[in-house]
Amino acid sequence: MRFRLLSIVLVAAAALGLALTLIPGRQAFYRPASAQRTALGDFDRAIAQNAQQMLDEGRRIFRYDTFGDEAWWGDTLKLHQAIEGAAHGGVGPGVSPKTALAVGLKVDMDALPADLVGQIKAGKVDLDDPATTLALLKLNGVVGVTGFFNPNGTLKSVGIQCAFCHSSVDNAFAPGIGHRLDGWGNRDLNVGAIVALAPNLKPIADLLGADIPTVKKVLTSWGPGRFDAELDKDGKAFRPDGKQAGTIIPNAFGLAGVNLHTWTGAWGTVSYWNAYVANTEMKGKGTFFDPRLDDPKKYPVSARSRPGHLRNTPDLITAKLAALHFYQLSIPAPKPPDGSFDKDAAARGQVLFEGKARCATCHVAPLYVEPGWPLHTGQEIGIDDFQANRAPDNRYRTAPLRGLWTRLDGPGFYHDGRFRDLRAVVRHYNGHFQLNLSDQEINDLVEFLKSL
């Protein structure tokens, strides 16, 4: 009886499947297993092809796309005139390769012809001549900077890319000259000093309601490796204690799985910050919306200038944000060099990190940041709230720790470099949270942080 019932059910099911394939518009409802595997394979290939295309396009955008911002840096501020110098149609002494390297600009050796590399090695290239800088720009060899040239070879304008602040080089050829390291925050780059060279700073002065000498004072206060992405929103040029208000240029690697971006995080996700920077800081030509910037009390400058309501035609940014984001998420945090930390001490430090030191409470492995909404008040982490209060949510973000070793030679730790080294950071938390770590335990914890 059971066998007969089962046979009837199977026959009915087969008939139903056949009937469904005959109903117009329902052919895809039922497919043999072999057809399903074939379709899945086709879509898997489509995914792989899309991923490769996004990766390639995102890399190109990150490295070379100005989003039309040359209209600001060149056409408006006239920065290109300061670069070429009076001898080449601009103004002033010009910017030689030595000067460019001194303010932290990097040269991509892979963009240079082999014969030029040989000439530089032989000392046959004048690195004190701005003409050499122009030649490097023509070769697209200056990381993060694009020169636009007239038919007669003079510099017409200049624009910048994401790589300007968020790429470095490995110094394989010489200090500041080497293979690209995308995603590495350029801790040598003196953005303020570079912008201060621009012959026409009046648009910035007018925006901030200040005179040009004051603008130059603010720009040159940041120093290497720092930039203030809120100055043009809140007008806070200095901290209440008189110190500069810029923050350290963050790394753009190891972001996969990390929700919020920037030191204060509360601005938004990585994709939000890409749109924010491309439109309002790089001054590209796109679309950007954020009504939070209309708050006249918190953001008096942007309440007047309305950067939260940008809509350019043509839009040169929005269509590129997806691939840019994809590429950034593909950049892994670099592993520390062999011999750069004590492995035995790091092993002991990991035990402390996950236990007594309570670091893993916020820095959850393997992301080393809290999944979800990783924001904390200044009081929670034992510091002032100046920078936090410049962000919409008045919080600091828990910083991911992968690749922390890349910052050992930079301008310090925390958002503004207030802690000179990792030992100072650990000592701060040791006191704030009353962890009672010994000097040896602090040392072990530092070695573990260096190993990430």
GROMACS .gro file of C-alpha atoms in nm:
model
  452
    1MET     CA    1   0.000   0.000   0.000
    2ARG     CA    2   0.278   0.242   0.094
    3PHE     CA    3   0.473   0.157  -0.220
    4ARG     CA    4   0.169   0.221  -0.440
    5LEU     CA    5   0.099   0.556  -0.267
    6LEU     CA    6   0.462   0.665  -0.314
    7SER     CA    7   0.448   0.573  -0.683
    8ILE     CA    8   0.134   0.781  -0.732
    9VAL     CA    9   0.297   1.082  -0.563
   10LEU     CA   10   0.609   1.056  -0.779
   11VAL     CA   11   0.407   1.029  -1.100
   12ALA     CA   12   0.194   1.326  -0.998
   13ALA     CA   13   0.504   1.532  -0.918
   14ALA     CA   14   0.659   1.449  -1.254
   15ALA     CA   15   0.337   1.543  -1.432
   16LEU     CA   16   0.319   1.869  -1.242
   17GLY     CA   17   0.678   1.951  -1.338
   18LEU     CA   18   0.603   1.880  -1.703
   19ALA     CA   19   0.287   2.091  -1.690
   20LEU     CA   20   0.474   2.384  -1.539
   21THR     CA   21   0.725   2.382  -1.822
   22LEU     CA   22   0.434   2.410  -2.067
   23ILE     CA   23   0.276   2.715  -1.903
   24PRO     CA   24   0.370   3.038  -2.089
   25GLY     CA   25   0.605   3.254  -1.881
   26ARG     CA   26   0.682   2.969  -1.641
   27GLN     CA   27   0.952   2.786  -1.835
   28ALA     CA   28   1.220   2.892  -1.584
   29PHE     CA   29   1.023   2.756  -1.286
   30TYR     CA   30   1.151   2.405  -1.331
   31ARG     CA   31   1.477   2.296  -1.489
   32PRO     CA   32   1.667   1.971  -1.493
   33ALA     CA   33   1.959   1.968  -1.251
   34SER     CA   34   2.210   1.981  -1.539
   35ALA     CA   35   2.048   2.300  -1.674
   36GLN     CA   36   2.057   2.457  -1.328
   37ARG     CA   37   2.429   2.382  -1.294
   38THR     CA   38   2.495   2.532  -1.639
   39ALA     CA   39   2.305   2.851  -1.556
   40LEU     CA   40   2.481   2.883  -1.221
   41GLY     CA   41   2.816   2.838  -1.389
   42ASP     CA   42   2.734   3.113  -1.639
   43PHE     CA   43   2.645   3.355  -1.360
   44ASP     CA   44   2.953   3.260  -1.160
   45ARG     CA   45   3.158   3.356  -1.463
   46ALA     CA   46   2.964   3.681  -1.491
   47ILE     CA   47   3.046   3.757  -1.128
   48ALA     CA   48   3.414   3.685  -1.181
   49GLN     CA   49   3.425   3.902  -1.493
   50ASN     CA   50   3.244   4.183  -1.316
   51ALA     CA   51   3.481   4.162  -1.020
   52GLN     CA   52   3.787   4.184  -1.246
   53GLN     CA   53   3.637   4.474  -1.439
   54MET     CA   54   3.553   4.659  -1.117
   55LEU     CA   55   3.902   4.596  -0.983
   56ASP     CA   56   4.074   4.724  -1.296
   57GLU     CA   57   3.847   5.025  -1.331
   58GLY     CA   58   3.868   5.108  -0.961
   59ARG     CA   59   4.247   5.100  -0.971
   60ARG     CA   60   4.249   5.335  -1.268
   61ILE     CA   61   4.009   5.575  -1.095
   62PHE     CA   62   4.204   5.566  -0.767
   63ARG     CA   63   4.534   5.636  -0.941
   64TYR     CA   64   4.449   5.862  -1.231
   65ASP     CA   65   4.099   6.014  -1.223
   66THR     CA   66   4.076   6.382  -1.128
   67PHE     CA   67   3.693   6.392  -1.141
   68GLY     CA   68   3.736   6.726  -1.319
   69ASP     CA   69   3.896   6.887  -1.014
   70GLU     CA   70   4.157   7.061  -1.232
   71ALA     CA   71   3.892   7.333  -1.264
   72TRP     CA   72   3.965   7.411  -0.898
   73TRP     CA   73   4.334   7.338  -0.845
   74GLY     CA   74   4.449   7.477  -1.178
   75ASP     CA   75   4.187   7.701  -1.334
   76THR     CA   76   4.084   7.867  -1.005
   77LEU     CA   77   4.375   7.847  -0.760
   78LYS     CA   78   4.636   7.858  -1.042
   79LEU     CA   79   4.851   7.599  -0.866
   80HIS     CA   80   5.000   7.491  -1.199
   81GLN     CA   81   5.159   7.834  -1.238
   82ALA     CA   82   5.348   7.788  -0.912
   83ILE     CA   83   5.463   7.443  -1.026
   84GLU     CA   84   5.605   7.552  -1.362
   85GLY     CA   85   5.760   7.878  -1.237
   86ALA     CA   86   5.829   8.205  -1.417
   87ALA     CA   87   6.096   8.051  -1.639
   88HIS     CA   88   5.836   7.823  -1.795
   89GLY     CA   89   5.537   8.054  -1.817
   90GLY     CA   90   5.417   8.050  -1.456
   91VAL     CA   91   5.508   8.248  -1.148
   92GLY     CA   92   5.782   8.232  -0.886
   93PRO     CA   93   6.076   7.992  -0.876
   94GLY     CA   94   5.872   7.685  -0.972
   95VAL     CA   95   5.873   7.342  -0.809
   96SER     CA   96   6.176   7.126  -0.876
   97PRO     CA   97   6.177   6.749  -0.815
   98LYS     CA   98   6.381   6.806  -0.498
   99THR     CA   99   6.124   7.054  -0.372
  100ALA     CA  100   5.840   6.821  -0.466
  101LEU     CA  101   6.000   6.532  -0.279
  102ALA     CA  102   6.068   6.759   0.018
  103VAL     CA  103   5.695   6.831   0.058
  104GLY     CA  104   5.615   6.460   0.037
  105LEU     CA  105   5.516   6.410  -0.325
  106LYS     CA  106   5.612   6.068  -0.460
  107VAL     CA  107   5.738   5.951  -0.800
  108ASP     CA  108   5.619   5.628  -0.961
  109MET     CA  109   5.935   5.474  -1.105
  110ASP     CA  110   5.729   5.231  -1.314
  111ALA     CA  111   5.592   5.525  -1.514
  112LEU     CA  112   5.941   5.633  -1.619
  113PRO     CA  113   6.118   5.507  -1.933
  114ALA     CA  114   6.418   5.287  -1.865
  115ASP     CA  115   6.659   5.534  -2.023
  116LEU     CA  116   6.536   5.813  -1.795
  117VAL     CA  117   6.580   5.591  -1.491
  118GLY     CA  118   6.935   5.523  -1.608
  119GLN     CA  119   7.003   5.895  -1.652
  120ILE     CA  120   6.875   5.970  -1.302
  121LYS     CA  121   7.099   5.697  -1.160
  122ALA     CA  122   7.394   5.844  -1.346
  123GLY     CA  123   7.320   6.191  -1.209
  124LYS     CA  124   7.252   6.329  -1.557
  125VAL     CA  125   6.907   6.468  -1.470
  126ASP     CA  126   6.884   6.805  -1.298
  127LEU     CA  127   6.658   6.749  -0.998
  128ASP     CA  128   6.678   7.119  -0.910
  129ASP     CA  129   6.508   7.229  -1.231
  130PRO     CA  130   6.126   7.272  -1.245
  131ALA     CA  131   6.150   7.162  -1.609
  132THR     CA  132   6.226   6.812  -1.482
  133THR     CA  133   5.906   6.822  -1.277
  134LEU     CA  134   5.711   6.915  -1.589
  135ALA     CA  135   5.870   6.622  -1.771
  136LEU     CA  136   5.765   6.387  -1.489
  137LEU     CA  137   5.410   6.520  -1.506
  138LYS     CA  138   5.401   6.457  -1.881
  139LEU     CA  139   5.496   6.095  -1.807
  140ASN     CA  140   5.222   6.069  -1.540
  141GLY     CA  141   5.502   5.990  -1.298
  142VAL     CA  142   5.403   6.207  -1.001
  143VAL     CA  143   5.178   5.997  -0.778
  144GLY     CA  144   4.833   6.150  -0.743
  145VAL     CA  145   4.895   6.453  -0.966
  146THR     CA  146   4.795   6.504  -1.330
  147GLY     CA  147   4.928   6.782  -1.548
  148PHE     CA  148   4.722   6.915  -1.838
  149PHE     CA  149   4.940   7.064  -2.110
  150ASN     CA  150   4.893   7.313  -2.390
  151PRO     CA  151   4.995   7.216  -2.746
  152ASN     CA  152   5.316   7.419  -2.703
  153GLY     CA  153   5.417   7.210  -2.401
  154THR     CA  154   5.338   7.463  -2.128
  155LEU     CA  155   5.134   7.356  -1.828
  156LYS     CA  156   4.769   7.449  -1.873
  157SER     CA  157   4.622   7.314  -1.548
  158VAL     CA  158   4.671   7.053  -1.279
  159GLY     CA  159   4.444   6.810  -1.095
  160ILE     CA  160   4.476   6.554  -0.817
  161GLN     CA  161   4.355   6.200  -0.757
  162CYS     CA  162   4.273   5.982  -0.455
  163ALA     CA  163   4.633   5.859  -0.473
  164PHE     CA  164   4.758   6.208  -0.392
  165CYS     CA  165   4.694   6.150  -0.020
  166HIS     CA  166   4.636   5.775  -0.003
  167SER     CA  167   4.930   5.626  -0.192
  168SER     CA  168   5.300   5.614  -0.128
  169VAL     CA  169   5.599   5.433  -0.284
  170ASP     CA  170   5.839   5.170  -0.156
  171ASN     CA  171   6.152   5.387  -0.209
  172ALA     CA  172   6.298   5.109  -0.427
  173PHE     CA  173   6.491   5.363  -0.637
  174ALA     CA  174   6.551   5.643  -0.389
  175PRO     CA  175   6.362   5.812  -0.102
  176GLY     CA  176   6.028   5.916  -0.248
  177ILE     CA  177   6.084   5.727  -0.574
  178GLY     CA  178   5.973   5.368  -0.617
  179HIS     CA  179   5.686   5.131  -0.690
  180ARG     CA  180   5.336   5.244  -0.592
  181LEU     CA  181   5.185   5.143  -0.259
  182ASP     CA  182   4.815   5.213  -0.306
  183GLY     CA  183   4.617   5.265   0.012
  184TRP     CA  184   4.913   5.378   0.222
  185GLY     CA  185   4.835   5.716   0.373
  186ASN     CA  186   5.114   5.950   0.263
  187ARG     CA  187   5.252   6.058   0.600
  188ASP     CA  188   5.520   6.270   0.433
  189LEU     CA  189   5.278   6.475   0.225
  190ASN     CA  190   5.253   6.838   0.335
  191VAL     CA  191   4.917   6.916   0.180
  192GLY     CA  192   4.888   7.257   0.345
  193ALA     CA  193   5.230   7.373   0.225
  194ILE     CA  194   5.147   7.260  -0.129
  195VAL     CA  195   4.812   7.440  -0.136
  196ALA     CA  196   4.973   7.751   0.015
  197LEU     CA  197   5.190   7.776  -0.299
  198ALA     CA  198   4.883   7.852  -0.511
  199PRO     CA  199   4.897   8.205  -0.656
  200ASN     CA  200   4.524   8.262  -0.602
  201LEU     CA  201   4.409   8.177  -0.250
  202LYS     CA  202   4.131   8.435  -0.256
  203PRO     CA  203   3.853   8.177  -0.320
  204ILE     CA  204   3.956   7.992  -0.002
  205ALA     CA  205   3.983   8.317   0.194
  206ASP     CA  206   3.640   8.426   0.075
  207LEU     CA  207   3.488   8.090   0.168
  208LEU     CA  208   3.631   8.105   0.521
  209GLY     CA  209   3.572   8.478   0.566
  210ALA     CA  210   3.943   8.535   0.637
  211ASP     CA  211   4.234   8.719   0.478
  212ILE     CA  212   4.500   8.545   0.272
  213PRO     CA  213   4.779   8.566   0.535
  214THR     CA  214   4.547   8.390   0.780
  215VAL     CA  215   4.468   8.122   0.523
  216LYS     CA  216   4.839   8.059   0.469
  217LYS     CA  217   4.896   8.042   0.844
  218VAL     CA  218   4.626   7.777   0.877
  219LEU     CA  219   4.747   7.574   0.579
  220THR     CA  220   5.106   7.568   0.695
  221SER     CA  221   5.006   7.475   1.051
  222TRP     CA  222   4.908   7.120   0.954
  223GLY     CA  223   5.254   6.989   0.874
  224PRO     CA  224   5.343   6.662   0.699
  225GLY     CA  225   5.085   6.386   0.688
  226ARG     CA  226   4.789   6.594   0.801
  227PHE     CA  227   4.481   6.747   0.640
  228ASP     CA  228   4.167   6.916   0.773
  229ALA     CA  229   3.859   6.791   0.588
  230GLU     CA  230   3.618   6.986   0.812
  231LEU     CA  231   3.776   7.333   0.789
  232ASP     CA  232   3.561   7.429   0.491
  233LYS     CA  233   3.252   7.316   0.683
  234ASP     CA  234   3.293   7.452   1.038
  235GLY     CA  235   3.574   7.707   0.996
  236LYS     CA  236   3.759   7.578   1.303
  237ALA     CA  237   4.118   7.646   1.201
  238PHE     CA  238   4.276   7.564   1.537
  239ARG     CA  239   4.195   7.366   1.847
  240PRO     CA  240   4.090   7.549   2.165
  241ASP     CA  241   4.444   7.497   2.298
  242GLY     CA  242   4.589   7.673   1.993
  243LYS     CA  243   4.725   7.360   1.824
  244GLN     CA  244   4.659   7.279   1.459
  245ALA     CA  245   4.323   7.117   1.382
  246GLY     CA  246   4.420   6.882   1.100
  247THR     CA  247   4.406   6.504   1.130
  248ILE     CA  248   4.652   6.242   1.009
  249ILE     CA  249   4.586   6.118   0.657
  250PRO     CA  250   4.434   5.771   0.714
  251ASN     CA  251   4.529   5.453   0.537
  252ALA     CA  252   4.289   5.329   0.270
  253PHE     CA  253   4.387   4.963   0.299
  254GLY     CA  254   4.234   4.684   0.506
  255LEU     CA  255   3.885   4.835   0.482
  256ALA     CA  256   3.697   4.521   0.378
  257GLY     CA  257   3.442   4.445   0.650
  258VAL     CA  258   3.494   4.783   0.817
  259ASN     CA  259   3.172   4.980   0.839
  260LEU     CA  260   3.252   5.344   0.917
  261HIS     CA  261   3.539   5.547   0.779
  262THR     CA  262   3.761   5.834   0.900
  263TRP     CA  263   3.878   5.900   1.254
  264THR     CA  264   3.538   6.014   1.372
  265GLY     CA  265   3.343   5.762   1.168
  266ALA     CA  266   3.012   5.936   1.219
  267TRP     CA  267   3.039   6.101   0.880
  268GLY     CA  268   2.951   5.770   0.720
  269THR     CA  269   3.074   5.464   0.534
  270VAL     CA  270   3.375   5.432   0.306
  271SER     CA  271   3.154   5.496   0.003
  272TYR     CA  272   3.006   5.807   0.168
  273TRP     CA  273   3.351   5.944   0.241
  274ASN     CA  274   3.462   5.884  -0.117
  275ALA     CA  275   3.173   6.100  -0.238
  276TYR     CA  276   3.237   6.360   0.033
  277VAL     CA  277   3.605   6.397  -0.052
  278ALA     CA  278   3.572   6.377  -0.431
  279ASN     CA  279   3.306   6.649  -0.432
  280THR     CA  280   3.382   6.879  -0.141
  281GLU     CA  281   3.758   6.842  -0.079
  282MET     CA  282   3.909   6.752  -0.416
  283LYS     CA  283   3.648   6.982  -0.571
  284GLY     CA  284   3.554   6.738  -0.844
  285LYS     CA  285   3.242   6.774  -1.056
  286GLY     CA  286   2.974   6.543  -0.922
  287THR     CA  287   2.658   6.508  -0.716
  288PHE     CA  288   2.659   6.514  -0.337
  289PHE     CA  289   2.380   6.535  -0.082
  290ASP     CA  290   2.408   6.574   0.296
  291PRO     CA  291   2.163   6.813   0.465
  292ARG     CA  292   2.351   6.774   0.794
  293LEU     CA  293   2.594   7.031   0.654
  294ASP     CA  294   2.316   7.291   0.655
  295ASP     CA  295   2.334   7.329   1.034
  296PRO     CA  296   2.436   7.697   1.079
  297LYS     CA  297   2.551   7.644   1.436
  298LYS     CA  298   2.770   7.340   1.382
  299TYR     CA  299   2.873   7.407   1.023
  300PRO     CA  300   2.849   7.782   0.965
  301VAL     CA  301   3.074   7.782   0.657
  302SER     CA  302   2.892   7.504   0.473
  303ALA     CA  303   2.554   7.644   0.578
  304ARG     CA  304   2.648   7.939   0.358
  305SER     CA  305   2.828   7.757   0.076
  306ARG     CA  306   2.584   7.460   0.058
  307PRO     CA  307   2.826   7.176  -0.034
  308GLY     CA  308   2.560   6.931   0.084
  309HIS     CA  309   2.352   7.012  -0.223
  310LEU     CA  310   2.590   6.974  -0.516
  311ARG     CA  311   2.469   6.874  -0.860
  312ASN     CA  312   2.705   6.917  -1.154
  313THR     CA  313   2.631   6.850  -1.520
  314PRO     CA  314   2.800   6.644  -1.641
  315ASP     CA  315   2.849   6.442  -1.325
  316LEU     CA  316   3.208   6.313  -1.337
  317ILE     CA  317   3.205   6.134  -1.001
  318THR     CA  318   2.893   5.930  -0.922
  319ALA     CA  319   2.935   5.665  -1.192
  320LYS     CA  320   3.288   5.595  -1.063
  321LEU     CA  321   3.211   5.550  -0.694
  322ALA     CA  322   3.119   5.181  -0.713
  323ALA     CA  323   3.441   5.068  -0.882
  324LEU     CA  324   3.648   5.299  -0.661
  325HIS     CA  325   3.491   5.147  -0.350
  326PHE     CA  326   3.546   4.794  -0.484
  327TYR     CA  327   3.915   4.861  -0.544
  328GLN     CA  328   3.966   5.009  -0.200
  329LEU     CA  329   3.807   4.706  -0.037
  330SER     CA  330   4.043   4.488  -0.240
  331ILE     CA  331   4.357   4.649  -0.094
  332PRO     CA  332   4.482   4.428   0.190
  333ALA     CA  333   4.659   4.559   0.495
  334PRO     CA  334   5.032   4.500   0.436
  335LYS     CA  335   5.206   4.244   0.650
  336PRO     CA  336   5.493   4.363   0.870
  337PRO     CA  337   5.843   4.289   0.740
  338ASP     CA  338   6.029   3.991   0.879
  339GLY     CA  339   6.230   4.083   1.185
  340SER     CA  340   6.032   4.401   1.253
  341PHE     CA  341   5.887   4.268   1.579
  342ASP     CA  342   5.970   4.017   1.853
  343LYS     CA  343   5.758   3.708   1.780
  344ASP     CA  344   5.779   3.564   2.132
  345ALA     CA  345   5.683   3.896   2.288
  346ALA     CA  346   5.402   3.937   2.034
  347ALA     CA  347   5.261   3.597   2.130
  348ARG     CA  348   5.251   3.703   2.493
  349GLY     CA  349   5.104   4.037   2.387
  350GLN     CA  350   4.820   3.865   2.203
  351VAL     CA  351   4.716   3.692   2.525
  352LEU     CA  352   4.715   4.029   2.699
  353PHE     CA  353   4.528   4.191   2.408
  354GLU     CA  354   4.248   3.938   2.437
  355GLY     CA  355   4.252   3.924   2.815
  356LYS     CA  356   4.395   4.152   3.083
  357ALA     CA  357   4.444   4.458   2.859
  358ARG     CA  358   4.083   4.431   2.733
  359CYS     CA  359   4.182   4.562   2.386
  360ALA     CA  360   3.967   4.301   2.212
  361THR     CA  361   3.657   4.451   2.373
  362CYS     CA  362   3.659   4.706   2.091
  363HIS     CA  363   3.923   4.576   1.850
  364VAL     CA  364   3.755   4.248   1.758
  365ALA     CA  365   3.973   4.006   1.558
  366PRO     CA  366   4.022   3.961   1.270
  367LEU     CA  367   3.886   4.304   1.169
  368TYR     CA  368   4.030   4.460   1.486
  369VAL     CA  369   3.735   4.696   1.499
  370GLU     CA  370   3.382   4.647   1.630
  371PRO     CA  371   3.141   4.499   1.375
  372GLY     CA  372   2.841   4.730   1.360
  373TRP     CA  373   2.855   5.087   1.490
  374PRO     CA  374   3.207   5.136   1.636
  375LEU     CA  375   3.172   5.484   1.784
  376HIS     CA  376   3.274   5.617   2.127
  377THR     CA  377   3.278   5.951   2.304
  378GLY     CA  378   3.601   6.123   2.396
  379GLN     CA  379   3.520   6.060   2.760
  380GLU     CA  380   3.497   5.686   2.701
  381ILE     CA  381   3.849   5.670   2.560
  382GLY     CA  382   3.998   5.933   2.788
  383ILE     CA  383   4.064   6.223   2.550
  384ASP     CA  384   3.910   6.559   2.460
  385ASP     CA  385   3.612   6.571   2.226
  386PHE     CA  386   3.723   6.854   1.993
  387GLN     CA  387   3.757   6.643   1.679
  388ALA     CA  388   3.463   6.419   1.768
  389ASN     CA  389   3.235   6.721   1.800
  390ARG     CA  390   3.321   6.830   1.447
  391ALA     CA  391   3.146   6.515   1.317
  392PRO     CA  392   2.766   6.478   1.302
  393ASP     CA  393   2.749   6.211   1.575
  394ASN     CA  394   3.007   6.361   1.814
  395ARG     CA  395   3.200   6.035   1.840
  396TYR     CA  396   3.537   5.879   1.761
  397ARG     CA  397   3.559   5.562   1.559
  398THR     CA  398   3.739   5.253   1.686
  399ALA     CA  399   4.034   5.241   1.446
  400PRO     CA  400   4.117   4.912   1.266
  401LEU     CA  401   4.464   4.795   1.366
  402ARG     CA  402   4.581   4.594   1.065
  403GLY     CA  403   4.894   4.747   0.914
  404LEU     CA  404   4.955   4.958   1.221
  405TRP     CA  405   5.330   4.911   1.172
  406THR     CA  406   5.321   5.138   0.866
  407ARG     CA  407   5.265   5.434   1.097
  408LEU     CA  408   5.569   5.377   1.316
  409ASP     CA  409   5.775   5.643   1.135
  410GLY     CA  410   5.489   5.884   1.079
  411PRO     CA  411   5.365   6.191   1.267
  412GLY     CA  412   5.227   5.989   1.559
  413PHE     CA  413   4.920   5.795   1.663
  414TYR     CA  414   4.553   5.879   1.717
  415HIS     CA  415   4.369   6.110   1.483
  416ASP     CA  416   4.601   6.404   1.542
  417GLY     CA  417   4.927   6.228   1.627
  418ARG     CA  418   4.909   6.323   1.994
  419PHE     CA  419   5.080   5.998   2.097
  420ARG     CA  420   5.430   5.976   1.956
  421ASP     CA  421   5.452   5.597   1.955
  422LEU     CA  422   5.258   5.281   2.038
  423ARG     CA  423   5.405   5.263   2.386
  424ALA     CA  424   5.248   5.602   2.462
  425VAL     CA  425   4.912   5.476   2.335
  426VAL     CA  426   4.922   5.166   2.556
  427ARG     CA  427   5.030   5.369   2.857
  428HIS     CA  428   4.738   5.602   2.802
  429TYR     CA  429   4.489   5.315   2.814
  430ASN     CA  430   4.675   5.153   3.099
  431GLY     CA  431   4.608   5.461   3.306
  432HIS     CA  432   4.263   5.543   3.177
  433PHE     CA  433   4.123   5.194   3.231
  434GLN     CA  434   4.343   5.115   3.533
  435LEU     CA  435   4.471   4.797   3.373
  436ASN     CA  436   4.779   4.768   3.597
  437LEU     CA  437   5.000   4.649   3.313
  438SER     CA  438   5.368   4.611   3.399
  439ASP     CA  439   5.642   4.759   3.179
  440GLN     CA  440   5.709   4.411   3.040
  441GLU     CA  441   5.340   4.361   2.959
  442ILE     CA  442   5.326   4.700   2.790
  443ASN     CA  443   5.626   4.602   2.581
  444ASP     CA  444   5.468   4.267   2.486
  445LEU     CA  445   5.144   4.438   2.388
  446VAL     CA  446   5.332   4.684   2.167
  447GLU     CA  447   5.509   4.398   1.991
  448PHE     CA  448   5.174   4.233   1.920
  449LEU     CA  449   5.037   4.557   1.774
  450LYS     CA  450   5.342   4.579   1.551
  451SER     CA  451   5.274   4.226   1.428
  452LEU     CA  452   4.923   4.299   1.297
   0.00000   0.00000   0.00000
